PDB file of C-alpha atoms in Angstrom:
ATOM      1  CA  UNK H   1     -75.686-124.468 223.854  1.00 78.00           C
ATOM      2  CA  UNK H   2     -72.385-123.063 225.072  1.00 84.00           C
ATOM      3  CA  UNK H   3     -71.536-119.407 224.496  1.00 87.00           C
ATOM      4  CA  UNK H   4     -68.501-120.409 222.416  1.00 85.00           C
ATOM      5  CA  UNK H   5     -70.801-122.289 220.036  1.00 87.00           C
ATOM      6  CA  UNK H   6     -73.099-119.276 219.783  1.00 88.00           C
ATOM      7  CA  UNK H   7     -70.146-117.012 219.076  1.00 87.00           C
ATOM      8  CA  UNK H   8     -68.828-119.368 216.396  1.00 85.00           C
ATOM      9  CA  UNK H   9     -72.174-119.480 214.598  1.00 87.00           C
ATOM     10  CA  UNK H  10     -72.337-115.688 214.638  1.00 87.00           C
ATOM     11  CA  UNK H  11     -68.744-115.154 213.468  1.00 81.00           C
ATOM     12  CA  UNK H  12     -69.124-117.752 210.737  1.00 80.00           C
ATOM     13  CA  UNK H  13     -72.349-116.145 209.545  1.00 81.00           C
ATOM     14  CA  UNK H  14     -70.559-112.796 209.362  1.00 76.00           C
ATOM     15  CA  UNK H  15     -67.595-114.413 207.635  1.00 73.00           C
ATOM     16  CA  UNK H  16     -69.802-115.841 204.899  1.00 74.00           C
ATOM     17  CA  UNK H  17     -71.782-112.620 204.632  1.00 68.00           C
ATOM     18  CA  UNK H  18     -68.639-110.598 203.945  1.00 66.00           C
ATOM     19  CA  UNK H  19     -66.481-113.348 202.420  1.00 67.00           C
ATOM     20  CA  UNK H  20     -64.669-113.099 199.132  1.00 57.00           C
ATOM     21  CA  UNK H  21     -61.664-114.943 197.696  1.00 49.00           C
ATOM     22  CA  UNK H  22     -59.082-113.069 199.782  1.00 60.00           C
ATOM     23  CA  UNK H  23     -61.092-112.846 203.045  1.00 63.00           C
ATOM     24  CA  UNK H  24     -60.665-109.058 202.784  1.00 68.00           C
ATOM     25  CA  UNK H  25     -64.402-108.383 203.204  1.00 73.00           C
ATOM     26  CA  UNK H  26     -64.512-109.518 206.831  1.00 75.00           C
ATOM     27  CA  UNK H  27     -61.086-107.986 207.476  1.00 79.00           C
ATOM     28  CA  UNK H  28     -62.529-104.547 206.735  1.00 80.00           C
ATOM     29  CA  UNK H  29     -64.715-105.065 209.812  1.00 79.00           C
ATOM     30  CA  UNK H  30     -62.377-107.203 211.963  1.00 83.00           C
ATOM     31  CA  UNK H  31     -58.853-106.271 210.860  1.00 88.00           C
ATOM     32  CA  UNK H  32     -57.089-109.121 212.671  1.00 91.00           C
ATOM     33  CA  UNK H  33     -59.652-111.794 211.687  1.00 84.00           C
ATOM     34  CA  UNK H  34     -57.983-115.231 211.683  1.00 88.00           C
ATOM     35  CA  UNK H  35     -60.062-117.302 209.247  1.00 82.00           C
ATOM     36  CA  UNK H  36     -57.821-120.355 209.609  1.00 88.00           C
ATOM     37  CA  UNK H  37     -58.007-120.194 213.409  1.00 91.00           C
ATOM     38  CA  UNK H  38     -61.790-119.986 213.218  1.00 86.00           C
ATOM     39  CA  UNK H  39     -61.892-123.008 210.911  1.00 87.00           C
ATOM     40  CA  UNK H  40     -59.702-125.015 213.288  1.00 91.00           C
ATOM     41  CA  UNK H  41     -61.872-124.085 216.276  1.00 91.00           C
ATOM     42  CA  UNK H  42     -65.031-125.059 214.401  1.00 88.00           C
ATOM     43  CA  UNK H  43     -63.637-128.558 213.906  1.00 89.00           C
ATOM     44  CA  UNK H  44     -63.465-128.967 217.696  1.00 92.00           C
ATOM     45  CA  UNK H  45     -67.000-127.794 218.522  1.00 90.00           C
ATOM     46  CA  UNK H  46     -69.933-130.158 218.860  1.00 89.00           C
ATOM     47  CA  UNK H  47     -72.315-127.941 216.869  1.00 88.00           C
ATOM     48  CA  UNK H  48     -70.095-128.336 213.789  1.00 88.00           C
ATOM     49  CA  UNK H  49     -69.956-132.148 213.861  1.00 91.00           C
ATOM     50  CA  UNK H  50     -72.777-132.466 211.317  1.00 92.00           C
ATOM     51  CA  UNK H  51     -75.101-130.342 209.194  1.00 90.00           C
ATOM     52  CA  UNK H  52     -78.020-131.442 211.390  1.00 94.00           C
ATOM     53  CA  UNK H  53     -76.290-130.331 214.603  1.00 91.00           C
ATOM     54  CA  UNK H  54     -75.344-126.997 213.047  1.00 89.00           C
ATOM     55  CA  UNK H  55     -78.909-126.459 211.859  1.00 90.00           C
ATOM     56  CA  UNK H  56     -80.279-127.266 215.321  1.00 91.00           C
ATOM     57  CA  UNK H  57     -77.763-124.941 216.995  1.00 91.00           C
ATOM     58  CA  UNK H  58     -78.528-122.137 214.542  1.00 90.00           C
ATOM     59  CA  UNK H  59     -82.266-122.487 215.157  1.00 91.00           C
ATOM     60  CA  UNK H  60     -81.697-122.447 218.918  1.00 91.00           C
ATOM     61  CA  UNK H  61     -79.533-119.332 218.646  1.00 90.00           C
ATOM     62  CA  UNK H  62     -82.071-117.590 216.401  1.00 90.00           C
ATOM     63  CA  UNK H  63     -84.868-118.305 218.878  1.00 90.00           C
ATOM     64  CA  UNK H  64     -82.833-117.155 221.888  1.00 91.00           C
ATOM     65  CA  UNK H  65     -81.853-113.973 220.084  1.00 90.00           C
ATOM     66  CA  UNK H  66     -85.420-113.237 219.027  1.00 90.00           C
ATOM     67  CA  UNK H  67     -86.700-113.777 222.573  1.00 91.00           C
ATOM     68  CA  UNK H  68     -84.240-111.145 223.843  1.00 88.00           C
ATOM     69  CA  UNK H  69     -85.241-108.726 221.080  1.00 87.00           C
ATOM     70  CA  UNK H  70     -88.943-109.350 221.636  1.00 90.00           C
ATOM     71  CA  UNK H  71     -88.590-108.195 225.246  1.00 89.00           C
ATOM     72  CA  UNK H  72     -87.302-104.853 223.936  1.00 86.00           C
ATOM     73  CA  UNK H  73     -90.161-104.481 221.465  1.00 86.00           C
ATOM     74  CA  UNK H  74     -92.902-104.602 224.078  1.00 73.00           C
TER      75      UNK H  74
END
């Protein structure tokens, strides 16, 4: 998975975590957040072509992230 795809999954997860009708939740954290730009970029990325691909990419990212964290736990 490309880093841009990883970054998009992370930013979209944060967007939905802090999202409300006016997008102001995420803008408290990232003041210049461009929700429309993010949506347009997502349309171009392979991991957003289908729900299945997004699920697979999210699982891959979760596993990679956990492996890095696990190294710090030991």
